Amino acid sequence: MNKILVKILILCMFLACKEKTKRTIEMDTDNFEKGSFAYDKAFLKKQDTNLIILKRGSAEVIVSPKFQAKVFTSTVNGNKGKTLGWVNYDAFGKQDAHMNAYGGENRCWLGPEGNIFSLFFKPEIEMTFENWKTPSPIDSEPWDIKSKNTTSVTLTKQMLLTNYANSDFNIKVEREISILNKNDMEKLLSVSVKNVEAVAYQTKNSIENSGDNAWTETTGAPCIWILDMFPPSEKTTVVIPYNLQTEGNVATTDYFGQIPKDRIKLEDGILYFKADGKSRGKLGINPVRALNTAGSYDAINHILTITIFDIDPSATYLNQEWKLEGDPLIGDAMNAYNDGPLEDGKQMGPFYEIESVSPAAFLRPGEILTHNHTVFHFIGTTKELTKISQSALGVSLTQIINAL
Protein backbone atom coordinates (compact mmCIF):
# COMPACT_ATOMS: atom_id res chain seq x y z
CA MET A 1 0.00 0.00 0.00
CA ASN A 2 2.79 2.42 0.88
CA LYS A 3 4.45 1.80 -2.48
CA ILE A 4 1.19 2.67 -4.25
CA LEU A 5 0.85 5.91 -2.26
CA VAL A 6 4.44 6.86 -3.10
CA LYS A 7 3.81 6.26 -6.81
CA ILE A 8 0.64 8.36 -6.67
CA LEU A 9 2.50 11.14 -4.88
CA ILE A 10 5.32 11.09 -7.47
CA LEU A 11 2.78 11.19 -10.31
CA CYS A 12 0.99 14.16 -8.73
CA MET A 13 4.27 16.01 -8.30
CA PHE A 14 5.22 15.32 -11.92
CA LEU A 15 1.88 16.62 -13.23
CA ALA A 16 2.11 19.70 -11.02
CA CYS A 17 5.62 20.48 -12.26
CA LYS A 18 4.50 19.97 -15.86
CA GLU A 19 1.59 22.34 -15.40
CA LYS A 20 3.85 24.90 -13.68
CA THR A 21 6.31 24.71 -16.60
CA LYS A 22 3.45 25.19 -19.05
CA ARG A 23 2.20 28.25 -17.14
CA THR A 24 5.73 29.65 -16.99
CA ILE A 25 6.11 29.35 -20.76
CA GLU A 26 2.74 31.01 -21.28
CA MET A 27 3.72 33.89 -19.00
CA ASP A 28 7.23 34.38 -20.36
CA THR A 29 6.29 36.55 -23.32
CA ASP A 30 4.62 38.98 -20.91
CA ASN A 31 7.86 39.33 -18.97
CA PHE A 32 10.12 40.25 -21.91
CA GLU A 33 10.13 42.92 -24.57
CA LYS A 34 9.71 42.14 -28.24
CA GLY A 35 13.09 42.34 -29.87
CA SER A 36 14.77 40.40 -27.09
CA PHE A 37 16.03 36.84 -27.50
CA ALA A 38 14.19 35.85 -24.31
CA TYR A 39 10.86 36.96 -25.82
CA ASP A 40 11.41 35.00 -29.02
CA LYS A 41 12.55 31.90 -27.15
CA ALA A 42 9.44 31.94 -24.96
CA PHE A 43 7.18 32.63 -27.94
CA LEU A 44 8.67 29.88 -30.08
CA LYS A 45 8.51 27.30 -27.27
CA LYS A 46 4.75 27.74 -27.35
CA GLN A 47 4.73 27.02 -31.09
CA ASP A 48 7.12 24.03 -31.08
CA THR A 49 7.43 21.93 -27.94
CA ASN A 50 10.48 20.17 -29.45
CA LEU A 51 12.36 23.42 -30.00
CA ILE A 52 16.14 22.93 -29.97
CA ILE A 53 18.55 25.42 -28.37
CA LEU A 54 22.21 25.17 -29.39
CA LYS A 55 24.68 26.87 -27.01
CA ARG A 56 28.29 27.99 -26.85
CA GLY A 57 28.76 30.06 -23.69
CA SER A 58 26.42 33.04 -23.93
CA ALA A 59 25.80 32.50 -27.67
CA GLU A 60 22.57 30.66 -28.51
CA VAL A 61 20.80 29.49 -31.67
CA ILE A 62 17.16 28.36 -31.90
CA VAL A 63 16.28 25.54 -34.34
CA SER A 64 12.74 24.26 -34.97
CA PRO A 65 12.01 20.71 -36.23
CA LYS A 66 8.29 21.51 -36.51
CA PHE A 67 8.90 24.54 -38.70
CA GLN A 68 10.99 22.97 -41.47
CA ALA A 69 14.35 22.86 -39.67
CA LYS A 70 14.57 26.65 -39.55
CA VAL A 71 17.15 28.52 -37.55
CA PHE A 72 14.60 30.96 -36.18
CA THR A 73 16.93 33.34 -34.40
CA SER A 74 20.17 33.67 -32.45
CA THR A 75 21.85 35.91 -29.89
CA VAL A 76 25.32 36.80 -28.67
CA ASN A 77 24.26 37.18 -25.03
CA GLY A 78 21.66 34.61 -23.98
CA ASN A 79 18.33 35.83 -22.62
CA LYS A 80 19.82 39.28 -22.05
CA GLY A 81 20.69 39.66 -25.72
CA LYS A 82 18.95 41.13 -28.73
CA THR A 83 17.21 38.69 -31.06
CA LEU A 84 19.08 38.65 -34.38
CA GLY A 85 16.58 36.86 -36.63
CA TRP A 86 13.21 38.03 -37.93
CA VAL A 87 10.18 36.23 -36.48
CA ASN A 88 6.74 36.89 -37.99
CA TYR A 89 4.56 36.47 -34.90
CA ASP A 90 1.32 37.11 -36.79
CA ALA A 91 1.81 34.14 -39.14
CA PHE A 92 1.50 31.45 -36.47
CA GLY A 93 -1.80 29.63 -36.03
CA LYS A 94 -2.90 30.47 -39.57
CA GLN A 95 -2.64 28.86 -42.99
CA ASP A 96 -1.66 30.88 -46.05
CA ALA A 97 -2.46 29.66 -49.56
CA HIS A 98 0.92 30.76 -50.93
CA MET A 99 3.51 30.72 -48.15
CA ASN A 100 3.44 30.39 -44.38
CA ALA A 101 5.87 33.20 -43.67
CA TYR A 102 6.91 32.32 -40.13
CA GLY A 103 10.23 34.10 -40.58
CA GLY A 104 13.50 32.62 -39.44
CA GLU A 105 17.02 33.89 -39.93
CA ASN A 106 18.06 30.82 -41.90
CA ARG A 107 15.72 28.51 -43.77
CA CYS A 108 16.26 25.75 -46.32
CA TRP A 109 14.18 25.91 -49.49
CA LEU A 110 14.51 24.16 -52.83
CA GLY A 111 14.49 25.99 -56.15
CA PRO A 112 14.00 26.99 -58.81
CA GLU A 113 11.15 29.32 -57.99
CA GLY A 114 10.52 30.29 -61.61
CA ASN A 115 11.28 29.16 -65.23
CA ILE A 116 10.05 25.99 -66.98
CA PHE A 117 11.47 23.80 -64.18
CA SER A 118 9.81 25.73 -61.32
CA LEU A 119 8.84 23.88 -58.13
CA PHE A 120 6.44 26.67 -57.09
CA PHE A 121 3.97 26.52 -60.01
CA LYS A 122 1.89 23.61 -61.24
CA PRO A 123 2.33 22.54 -64.87
CA GLU A 124 0.73 24.70 -67.58
CA ILE A 125 -0.58 27.48 -65.35
CA GLU A 126 0.33 31.15 -65.57
CA MET A 127 3.19 32.32 -63.37
CA THR A 128 1.31 34.88 -61.31
CA PHE A 129 1.12 35.43 -57.57
CA GLU A 130 -2.36 33.88 -57.44
CA ASN A 131 -0.89 30.58 -58.70
CA TRP A 132 2.35 30.67 -56.70
CA LYS A 133 2.58 28.05 -53.93
CA THR A 134 5.53 27.07 -51.75
CA PRO A 135 5.85 23.25 -51.66
CA SER A 136 4.46 21.90 -48.38
CA PRO A 137 7.62 20.03 -47.23
CA ILE A 138 9.51 23.34 -47.08
CA ASP A 139 6.53 25.43 -46.00
CA SER A 140 4.30 23.70 -43.45
CA GLU A 141 5.43 20.13 -42.69
CA PRO A 142 7.66 19.13 -39.74
CA TRP A 143 11.10 17.59 -40.26
CA ASP A 144 12.58 14.60 -38.45
CA ILE A 145 15.44 14.80 -35.95
CA LYS A 146 18.22 12.41 -36.94
CA SER A 147 20.64 13.33 -34.13
CA LYS A 148 21.34 16.16 -31.72
CA ASN A 149 23.53 17.37 -28.87
CA THR A 150 24.12 20.71 -27.17
CA THR A 151 26.00 22.25 -30.12
CA SER A 152 24.66 20.48 -33.21
CA VAL A 153 21.49 19.00 -34.69
CA THR A 154 20.83 17.05 -37.89
CA LEU A 155 17.32 17.02 -39.39
CA THR A 156 15.93 15.19 -42.43
CA LYS A 157 12.91 15.29 -44.72
CA GLN A 158 11.80 12.90 -47.46
CA MET A 159 9.71 14.62 -50.13
CA LEU A 160 8.10 14.08 -53.52
CA LEU A 161 7.87 17.22 -55.66
CA THR A 162 6.61 17.85 -59.21
CA ASN A 163 7.99 20.71 -61.30
CA TYR A 164 6.42 22.89 -64.00
CA ALA A 165 7.71 20.48 -66.67
CA ASN A 166 5.69 17.71 -64.94
CA SER A 167 8.78 15.83 -63.78
CA ASP A 168 8.64 14.07 -60.40
CA PHE A 169 11.49 14.26 -57.89
CA ASN A 170 11.98 11.92 -54.94
CA ILE A 171 14.29 13.94 -52.70
CA LYS A 172 15.87 13.26 -49.34
CA VAL A 173 17.00 16.49 -47.69
CA GLU A 174 19.43 16.50 -44.75
CA ARG A 175 20.39 19.60 -42.82
CA GLU A 176 23.11 19.73 -40.16
CA ILE A 177 23.25 22.92 -38.06
CA SER A 178 26.21 23.53 -35.74
CA ILE A 179 26.91 26.49 -33.46
CA LEU A 180 30.54 27.59 -33.71
CA ASN A 181 33.04 28.68 -31.08
CA LYS A 182 35.32 31.69 -31.55
CA ASN A 183 38.23 29.57 -32.73
CA ASP A 184 36.01 28.20 -35.49
CA MET A 185 34.99 31.73 -36.46
CA GLU A 186 38.59 32.93 -36.64
CA LYS A 187 39.62 30.01 -38.85
CA LEU A 188 36.75 30.62 -41.28
CA LEU A 189 37.17 34.41 -41.48
CA SER A 190 40.94 34.72 -40.85
CA VAL A 191 40.45 37.54 -38.34
CA SER A 192 40.44 37.87 -34.54
CA VAL A 193 37.00 38.00 -32.91
CA LYS A 194 38.20 37.90 -29.29
CA ASN A 195 37.19 41.49 -28.48
CA VAL A 196 33.60 41.34 -29.74
CA GLU A 197 30.41 39.54 -28.73
CA ALA A 198 29.66 36.90 -31.33
CA VAL A 199 27.39 34.08 -32.43
CA ALA A 200 27.84 31.96 -35.54
CA TYR A 201 26.42 28.75 -36.95
CA GLN A 202 27.22 26.59 -39.94
CA THR A 203 24.57 24.81 -41.99
CA LYS A 204 25.46 21.80 -44.13
CA ASN A 205 22.55 21.21 -46.50
CA SER A 206 22.35 18.09 -48.68
CA ILE A 207 19.88 16.69 -51.21
CA GLU A 208 19.91 13.10 -52.43
CA ASN A 209 18.19 11.71 -55.50
CA SER A 210 16.24 8.99 -53.70
CA GLY A 211 14.21 8.02 -56.77
CA ASP A 212 14.83 5.70 -59.73
CA ASN A 213 15.43 8.27 -62.48
CA ALA A 214 18.29 10.70 -63.14
CA TRP A 215 17.72 14.46 -62.91
CA THR A 216 18.79 15.94 -66.25
CA GLU A 217 18.62 19.07 -68.37
CA THR A 218 15.48 17.57 -69.93
CA THR A 219 13.61 16.77 -66.70
CA GLY A 220 14.96 19.77 -64.86
CA ALA A 221 16.68 19.60 -61.48
CA PRO A 222 16.22 21.15 -58.05
CA CYS A 223 18.76 23.33 -56.28
CA ILE A 224 19.36 24.07 -52.59
CA TRP A 225 18.25 27.57 -51.65
CA ILE A 226 19.24 29.09 -48.29
CA LEU A 227 17.55 32.32 -47.17
CA ASP A 228 18.51 34.48 -44.17
CA MET A 229 15.83 36.84 -42.82
CA PHE A 230 16.96 39.66 -40.52
CA PRO A 231 15.26 42.67 -38.87
CA PRO A 232 16.09 45.92 -40.69
CA SER A 233 16.79 49.39 -39.32
CA GLU A 234 16.84 52.87 -40.82
CA LYS A 235 20.61 52.52 -41.25
CA THR A 236 21.13 48.93 -42.35
CA THR A 237 23.14 48.29 -45.51
CA VAL A 238 23.76 44.98 -47.29
CA VAL A 239 27.35 44.66 -48.54
CA ILE A 240 28.24 42.26 -51.38
CA PRO A 241 31.81 42.00 -52.68
CA TYR A 242 31.93 40.94 -56.35
CA ASN A 243 34.52 39.86 -58.90
CA LEU A 244 36.04 42.73 -60.90
CA GLN A 245 38.23 40.43 -63.03
CA THR A 246 35.50 39.56 -65.52
CA GLU A 247 33.15 41.27 -67.93
CA GLY A 248 29.39 41.48 -68.17
CA ASN A 249 26.52 42.57 -65.98
CA VAL A 250 27.33 42.80 -62.27
CA ALA A 251 23.84 42.30 -60.89
CA THR A 252 20.26 41.57 -61.86
CA THR A 253 18.35 44.38 -60.16
CA ASP A 254 14.81 44.08 -61.52
CA TYR A 255 13.37 40.88 -60.04
CA PHE A 256 10.41 42.85 -58.65
CA GLY A 257 10.80 46.00 -60.69
CA GLN A 258 13.94 48.07 -61.03
CA ILE A 259 15.58 48.97 -57.71
CA PRO A 260 15.77 52.80 -57.39
CA LYS A 261 19.24 54.25 -57.98
CA ASP A 262 19.42 55.84 -54.53
CA ARG A 263 19.10 52.39 -52.94
CA ILE A 264 21.95 50.60 -54.67
CA LYS A 265 25.55 51.49 -55.43
CA LEU A 266 28.47 49.76 -57.16
CA GLU A 267 31.94 50.94 -56.15
CA ASP A 268 35.38 49.29 -56.40
CA GLY A 269 34.09 45.73 -56.42
CA ILE A 270 31.49 46.28 -53.68
CA LEU A 271 27.71 46.39 -54.12
CA TYR A 272 25.84 48.36 -51.44
CA PHE A 273 22.09 47.84 -51.03
CA LYS A 274 19.85 49.77 -48.63
CA ALA A 275 18.04 47.35 -46.29
CA ASP A 276 15.56 49.44 -44.30
CA GLY A 277 12.46 47.33 -45.00
CA LYS A 278 10.73 50.23 -46.73
CA SER A 279 11.09 49.50 -50.46
CA ARG A 280 10.54 46.09 -52.01
CA GLY A 281 13.39 45.02 -54.24
CA LYS A 282 15.53 42.01 -55.04
CA LEU A 283 18.91 41.64 -56.74
CA GLY A 284 21.07 38.74 -57.81
CA ILE A 285 24.73 38.11 -58.61
CA ASN A 286 25.71 35.49 -61.20
CA PRO A 287 28.26 32.77 -60.35
CA VAL A 288 31.07 34.41 -62.35
CA ARG A 289 30.67 37.73 -60.54
CA ALA A 290 29.72 36.36 -57.12
CA LEU A 291 32.27 35.69 -54.40
CA ASN A 292 31.64 33.42 -51.41
CA THR A 293 30.90 36.25 -48.94
CA ALA A 294 28.20 38.83 -48.27
CA GLY A 295 27.11 40.75 -45.19
CA SER A 296 25.35 43.71 -43.68
CA TYR A 297 25.85 46.38 -41.07
CA ASP A 298 23.15 47.84 -38.83
CA ALA A 299 24.62 51.18 -37.77
CA ILE A 300 21.87 51.83 -35.20
CA ASN A 301 22.27 48.59 -33.25
CA HIS A 302 25.97 48.12 -34.14
CA ILE A 303 25.43 44.63 -35.56
CA LEU A 304 27.81 43.34 -38.22
CA THR A 305 26.54 40.26 -40.03
CA ILE A 306 28.71 38.12 -42.30
CA THR A 307 27.60 35.16 -44.41
CA ILE A 308 29.88 32.77 -46.29
CA PHE A 309 28.67 30.09 -48.68
CA ASP A 310 29.76 27.72 -51.42
CA ILE A 311 30.23 29.14 -54.93
CA ASP A 312 31.26 27.24 -58.08
CA PRO A 313 31.77 29.66 -61.01
CA SER A 314 32.02 26.78 -63.50
CA ALA A 315 28.73 25.14 -62.46
CA THR A 316 25.18 25.54 -63.83
CA TYR A 317 22.92 27.79 -61.75
CA LEU A 318 19.17 27.98 -62.36
CA ASN A 319 17.16 30.98 -63.44
CA GLN A 320 14.62 31.66 -60.67
CA GLU A 321 12.70 34.49 -62.33
CA TRP A 322 8.95 34.10 -62.83
CA LYS A 323 9.07 33.76 -66.61
CA LEU A 324 9.21 31.03 -69.24
CA GLU A 325 11.40 32.96 -71.66
CA GLY A 326 15.17 32.75 -71.65
CA ASP A 327 17.58 29.99 -70.70
CA PRO A 328 16.42 28.19 -67.51
CA LEU A 329 20.00 27.03 -66.90
CA ILE A 330 21.52 30.51 -66.56
CA GLY A 331 20.85 32.13 -63.19
CA ASP A 332 22.24 33.83 -60.11
CA ALA A 333 24.32 32.23 -57.34
CA MET A 334 23.35 34.62 -54.56
CA ASN A 335 20.63 37.19 -53.88
CA ALA A 336 19.62 39.98 -51.53
CA TYR A 337 16.09 41.20 -50.84
CA ASN A 338 14.69 44.26 -49.07
CA ASP A 339 11.07 44.04 -48.01
CA GLY A 340 8.62 46.86 -48.51
CA PRO A 341 4.92 47.63 -49.06
CA LEU A 342 3.10 46.03 -51.99
CA GLU A 343 0.96 48.07 -54.36
CA ASP A 344 -2.05 47.68 -52.05
CA GLY A 345 -0.04 48.97 -49.07
CA LYS A 346 0.18 45.59 -47.33
CA GLN A 347 3.52 44.29 -46.12
CA MET A 348 4.71 40.96 -44.78
CA GLY A 349 7.68 42.37 -42.87
CA PRO A 350 9.66 44.48 -42.58
CA PHE A 351 12.76 42.33 -42.99
CA TYR A 352 15.67 41.89 -45.37
CA GLU A 353 17.34 38.78 -46.75
CA ILE A 354 20.73 37.49 -47.83
CA GLU A 355 20.43 34.31 -49.89
CA SER A 356 22.67 31.71 -51.50
CA VAL A 357 21.87 28.82 -53.83
CA SER A 358 23.62 25.67 -54.96
CA PRO A 359 24.21 24.70 -58.58
CA ALA A 360 21.53 22.63 -60.30
CA ALA A 361 21.48 19.13 -58.84
CA PHE A 362 21.89 16.97 -61.93
CA LEU A 363 22.04 13.76 -59.90
CA ARG A 364 21.73 10.08 -60.72
CA PRO A 365 19.83 7.87 -58.25
CA GLY A 366 21.71 7.72 -54.95
CA GLU A 367 23.92 10.73 -55.67
CA ILE A 368 24.11 13.67 -53.22
CA LEU A 369 24.74 17.41 -53.61
CA THR A 370 25.82 19.47 -50.57
CA HIS A 371 25.73 23.24 -50.07
CA ASN A 372 27.31 24.97 -47.05
CA HIS A 373 26.11 28.32 -45.72
CA THR A 374 27.43 29.95 -42.52
CA VAL A 375 26.08 32.99 -40.63
CA PHE A 376 28.10 35.20 -38.23
CA HIS A 377 26.83 38.07 -36.06
CA PHE A 378 29.20 40.44 -34.26
CA ILE A 379 28.43 43.23 -31.79
CA GLY A 380 31.19 45.52 -30.50
CA THR A 381 33.05 48.77 -30.88
CA THR A 382 33.48 50.46 -34.24
CA LYS A 383 37.22 49.77 -34.09
CA GLU A 384 36.85 46.04 -33.53
CA LEU A 385 33.97 45.58 -35.99
CA THR A 386 35.89 47.49 -38.66
CA LYS A 387 38.74 44.98 -38.39
CA ILE A 388 36.30 42.16 -39.12
CA SER A 389 34.49 44.08 -41.86
CA GLN A 390 37.68 44.99 -43.68
CA SER A 391 38.94 41.42 -43.52
CA ALA A 392 35.69 39.71 -44.53
CA LEU A 393 34.05 42.29 -46.81
CA GLY A 394 36.96 44.48 -47.88
CA VAL A 395 35.48 47.74 -46.57
CA SER A 396 35.36 49.68 -43.29
CA LEU A 397 32.20 50.50 -41.33
CA THR A 398 32.66 54.16 -42.30
CA GLN A 399 32.58 53.22 -46.00
CA ILE A 400 29.43 51.16 -45.45
CA ILE A 401 27.64 53.91 -43.49
CA ASN A 402 28.50 56.59 -46.06
CA ALA A 403 27.78 54.50 -49.17
CA LEU A 404 24.07 55.32 -49.47
mmCIF file of C-alpha atoms in Angstrom, residues 86-253:
data_model
loop_
_atom_site.group_PDB
_atom_site.id
_atom_site.type_symbol
_atom_site.label_atom_id
_atom_site.label_comp_id
_atom_site.label_asym_id
_atom_site.label_seq_id
_atom_site.Cartn_x
_atom_site.Cartn_y
_atom_site.Cartn_z
ATOM 1 C CA TRP A 86 13.215 38.031 -37.927
ATOM 2 C CA VAL A 87 10.179 36.234 -36.482
ATOM 3 C CA ASN A 88 6.744 36.891 -37.987
ATOM 4 C CA TYR A 89 4.562 36.467 -34.901
ATOM 5 C CA ASP A 90 1.319 37.112 -36.790
ATOM 6 C CA ALA A 91 1.813 34.144 -39.137
ATOM 7 C CA PHE A 92 1.495 31.445 -36.468
ATOM 8 C CA GLY A 93 -1.795 29.632 -36.026
ATOM 9 C CA LYS A 94 -2.903 30.469 -39.573
ATOM 10 C CA GLN A 95 -2.637 28.861 -42.994
ATOM 11 C CA ASP A 96 -1.657 30.878 -46.055
ATOM 12 C CA ALA A 97 -2.461 29.657 -49.558
ATOM 13 C CA HIS A 98 0.917 30.764 -50.933
ATOM 14 C CA MET A 99 3.509 30.720 -48.153
ATOM 15 C CA ASN A 100 3.442 30.391 -44.382
ATOM 16 C CA ALA A 101 5.870 33.203 -43.671
ATOM 17 C CA TYR A 102 6.910 32.324 -40.131
ATOM 18 C CA GLY A 103 10.226 34.096 -40.580
ATOM 19 C CA GLY A 104 13.498 32.623 -39.440
ATOM 20 C CA GLU A 105 17.021 33.888 -39.929
ATOM 21 C CA ASN A 106 18.056 30.823 -41.902
ATOM 22 C CA ARG A 107 15.724 28.512 -43.769
ATOM 23 C CA CYS A 108 16.256 25.754 -46.324
ATOM 24 C CA TRP A 109 14.177 25.913 -49.489
ATOM 25 C CA LEU A 110 14.507 24.161 -52.829
ATOM 26 C CA GLY A 111 14.494 25.992 -56.146
ATOM 27 C CA PRO A 112 13.999 26.986 -58.813
ATOM 28 C CA GLU A 113 11.147 29.320 -57.995
ATOM 29 C CA GLY A 114 10.520 30.289 -61.614
ATOM 30 C CA ASN A 115 11.279 29.155 -65.231
ATOM 31 C CA ILE A 116 10.054 25.992 -66.983
ATOM 32 C CA PHE A 117 11.468 23.804 -64.177
ATOM 33 C CA SER A 118 9.811 25.729 -61.320
ATOM 34 C CA LEU A 119 8.841 23.881 -58.131
ATOM 35 C CA PHE A 120 6.435 26.670 -57.092
ATOM 36 C CA PHE A 121 3.975 26.518 -60.007
ATOM 37 C CA LYS A 122 1.886 23.613 -61.241
ATOM 38 C CA PRO A 123 2.330 22.542 -64.874
ATOM 39 C CA GLU A 124 0.733 24.695 -67.580
ATOM 40 C CA ILE A 125 -0.582 27.482 -65.349
ATOM 41 C CA GLU A 126 0.326 31.149 -65.572
ATOM 42 C CA MET A 127 3.191 32.321 -63.370
ATOM 43 C CA THR A 128 1.307 34.884 -61.314
ATOM 44 C CA PHE A 129 1.118 35.434 -57.569
ATOM 45 C CA GLU A 130 -2.361 33.881 -57.441
ATOM 46 C CA ASN A 131 -0.895 30.579 -58.698
ATOM 47 C CA TRP A 132 2.354 30.671 -56.702
ATOM 48 C CA LYS A 133 2.579 28.048 -53.934
ATOM 49 C CA THR A 134 5.528 27.071 -51.754
ATOM 50 C CA PRO A 135 5.845 23.249 -51.657
ATOM 51 C CA SER A 136 4.460 21.900 -48.383
ATOM 52 C CA PRO A 137 7.625 20.029 -47.227
ATOM 53 C CA ILE A 138 9.513 23.338 -47.078
ATOM 54 C CA ASP A 139 6.532 25.434 -45.997
ATOM 55 C CA SER A 140 4.302 23.703 -43.454
ATOM 56 C CA GLU A 141 5.431 20.134 -42.692
ATOM 57 C CA PRO A 142 7.657 19.132 -39.740
ATOM 58 C CA TRP A 143 11.096 17.593 -40.265
ATOM 59 C CA ASP A 144 12.580 14.596 -38.455
ATOM 60 C CA ILE A 145 15.442 14.805 -35.953
ATOM 61 C CA LYS A 146 18.220 12.412 -36.943
ATOM 62 C CA SER A 147 20.636 13.326 -34.132
ATOM 63 C CA LYS A 148 21.338 16.164 -31.722
ATOM 64 C CA ASN A 149 23.527 17.366 -28.874
ATOM 65 C CA THR A 150 24.121 20.714 -27.165
ATOM 66 C CA THR A 151 26.003 22.250 -30.121
ATOM 67 C CA SER A 152 24.658 20.477 -33.208
ATOM 68 C CA VAL A 153 21.490 18.995 -34.692
ATOM 69 C CA THR A 154 20.825 17.052 -37.891
ATOM 70 C CA LEU A 155 17.323 17.019 -39.395
ATOM 71 C CA THR A 156 15.930 15.192 -42.430
ATOM 72 C CA LYS A 157 12.911 15.290 -44.720
ATOM 73 C CA GLN A 158 11.797 12.904 -47.461
ATOM 74 C CA MET A 159 9.706 14.621 -50.133
ATOM 75 C CA LEU A 160 8.096 14.076 -53.524
ATOM 76 C CA LEU A 161 7.868 17.219 -55.665
ATOM 77 C CA THR A 162 6.615 17.850 -59.211
ATOM 78 C CA ASN A 163 7.987 20.707 -61.305
ATOM 79 C CA TYR A 164 6.424 22.889 -64.002
ATOM 80 C CA ALA A 165 7.711 20.480 -66.671
ATOM 81 C CA ASN A 166 5.691 17.715 -64.943
ATOM 82 C CA SER A 167 8.779 15.832 -63.779
ATOM 83 C CA ASP A 168 8.644 14.069 -60.401
ATOM 84 C CA PHE A 169 11.489 14.257 -57.889
ATOM 85 C CA ASN A 170 11.982 11.924 -54.942
ATOM 86 C CA ILE A 171 14.289 13.943 -52.700
ATOM 87 C CA LYS A 172 15.866 13.263 -49.342
ATOM 88 C CA VAL A 173 17.004 16.485 -47.691
ATOM 89 C CA GLU A 174 19.426 16.505 -44.755
ATOM 90 C CA ARG A 175 20.390 19.604 -42.815
ATOM 91 C CA GLU A 176 23.111 19.729 -40.157
ATOM 92 C CA ILE A 177 23.247 22.919 -38.057
ATOM 93 C CA SER A 178 26.214 23.528 -35.745
ATOM 94 C CA ILE A 179 26.909 26.494 -33.462
ATOM 95 C CA LEU A 180 30.542 27.591 -33.710
ATOM 96 C CA ASN A 181 33.043 28.681 -31.080
ATOM 97 C CA LYS A 182 35.321 31.693 -31.554
ATOM 98 C CA ASN A 183 38.232 29.572 -32.728
ATOM 99 C CA ASP A 184 36.007 28.199 -35.492
ATOM 100 C CA MET A 185 34.989 31.733 -36.461
ATOM 101 C CA GLU A 186 38.587 32.927 -36.640
ATOM 102 C CA LYS A 187 39.624 30.014 -38.848
ATOM 103 C CA LEU A 188 36.754 30.619 -41.282
ATOM 104 C CA LEU A 189 37.172 34.405 -41.475
ATOM 105 C CA SER A 190 40.942 34.724 -40.850
ATOM 106 C CA VAL A 191 40.452 37.543 -38.337
ATOM 107 C CA SER A 192 40.445 37.874 -34.537
ATOM 108 C CA VAL A 193 37.003 37.996 -32.905
ATOM 109 C CA LYS A 194 38.202 37.901 -29.292
ATOM 110 C CA ASN A 195 37.189 41.489 -28.477
ATOM 111 C CA VAL A 196 33.596 41.336 -29.740
ATOM 112 C CA GLU A 197 30.410 39.544 -28.733
ATOM 113 C CA ALA A 198 29.658 36.900 -31.334
ATOM 114 C CA VAL A 199 27.390 34.078 -32.428
ATOM 115 C CA ALA A 200 27.836 31.961 -35.541
ATOM 116 C CA TYR A 201 26.422 28.755 -36.952
ATOM 117 C CA GLN A 202 27.221 26.588 -39.935
ATOM 118 C CA THR A 203 24.571 24.805 -41.991
ATOM 119 C CA LYS A 204 25.464 21.798 -44.130
ATOM 120 C CA ASN A 205 22.554 21.211 -46.503
ATOM 121 C CA SER A 206 22.346 18.093 -48.684
ATOM 122 C CA ILE A 207 19.883 16.693 -51.208
ATOM 123 C CA GLU A 208 19.911 13.103 -52.433
ATOM 124 C CA ASN A 209 18.191 11.710 -55.499
ATOM 125 C CA SER A 210 16.235 8.992 -53.697
ATOM 126 C CA GLY A 211 14.207 8.016 -56.772
ATOM 127 C CA ASP A 212 14.827 5.702 -59.730
ATOM 128 C CA ASN A 213 15.426 8.274 -62.480
ATOM 129 C CA ALA A 214 18.286 10.696 -63.138
ATOM 130 C CA TRP A 215 17.716 14.458 -62.910
ATOM 131 C CA THR A 216 18.788 15.937 -66.247
ATOM 132 C CA GLU A 217 18.619 19.066 -68.373
ATOM 133 C CA THR A 218 15.480 17.572 -69.926
ATOM 134 C CA THR A 219 13.607 16.766 -66.700
ATOM 135 C CA GLY A 220 14.964 19.770 -64.858
ATOM 136 C CA ALA A 221 16.680 19.603 -61.484
ATOM 137 C CA PRO A 222 16.222 21.146 -58.048
ATOM 138 C CA CYS A 223 18.761 23.334 -56.276
ATOM 139 C CA ILE A 224 19.356 24.073 -52.594
ATOM 140 C CA TRP A 225 18.246 27.575 -51.648
ATOM 141 C CA ILE A 226 19.237 29.090 -48.290
ATOM 142 C CA LEU A 227 17.551 32.322 -47.173
ATOM 143 C CA ASP A 228 18.509 34.478 -44.171
ATOM 144 C CA MET A 229 15.831 36.844 -42.821
ATOM 145 C CA PHE A 230 16.960 39.661 -40.519
ATOM 146 C CA PRO A 231 15.257 42.674 -38.869
ATOM 147 C CA PRO A 232 16.085 45.923 -40.692
ATOM 148 C CA SER A 233 16.790 49.386 -39.318
ATOM 149 C CA GLU A 234 16.839 52.871 -40.816
ATOM 150 C CA LYS A 235 20.607 52.518 -41.247
ATOM 151 C CA THR A 236 21.134 48.926 -42.351
ATOM 152 C CA THR A 237 23.138 48.292 -45.511
ATOM 153 C CA VAL A 238 23.755 44.983 -47.292
ATOM 154 C CA VAL A 239 27.350 44.658 -48.542
ATOM 155 C CA ILE A 240 28.236 42.263 -51.379
ATOM 156 C CA PRO A 241 31.807 41.999 -52.682
ATOM 157 C CA TYR A 242 31.934 40.937 -56.351
ATOM 158 C CA ASN A 243 34.523 39.865 -58.897
ATOM 159 C CA LEU A 244 36.040 42.730 -60.897
ATOM 160 C CA GLN A 245 38.226 40.428 -63.030
ATOM 161 C CA THR A 246 35.501 39.562 -65.523
ATOM 162 C CA GLU A 247 33.154 41.273 -67.927
ATOM 163 C CA GLY A 248 29.386 41.480 -68.170
ATOM 164 C CA ASN A 249 26.523 42.575 -65.981
ATOM 165 C CA VAL A 250 27.328 42.803 -62.275
ATOM 166 C CA ALA A 251 23.842 42.296 -60.892
ATOM 167 C CA THR A 252 20.260 41.566 -61.859
ATOM 168 C CA THR A 253 18.350 44.378 -60.164
#
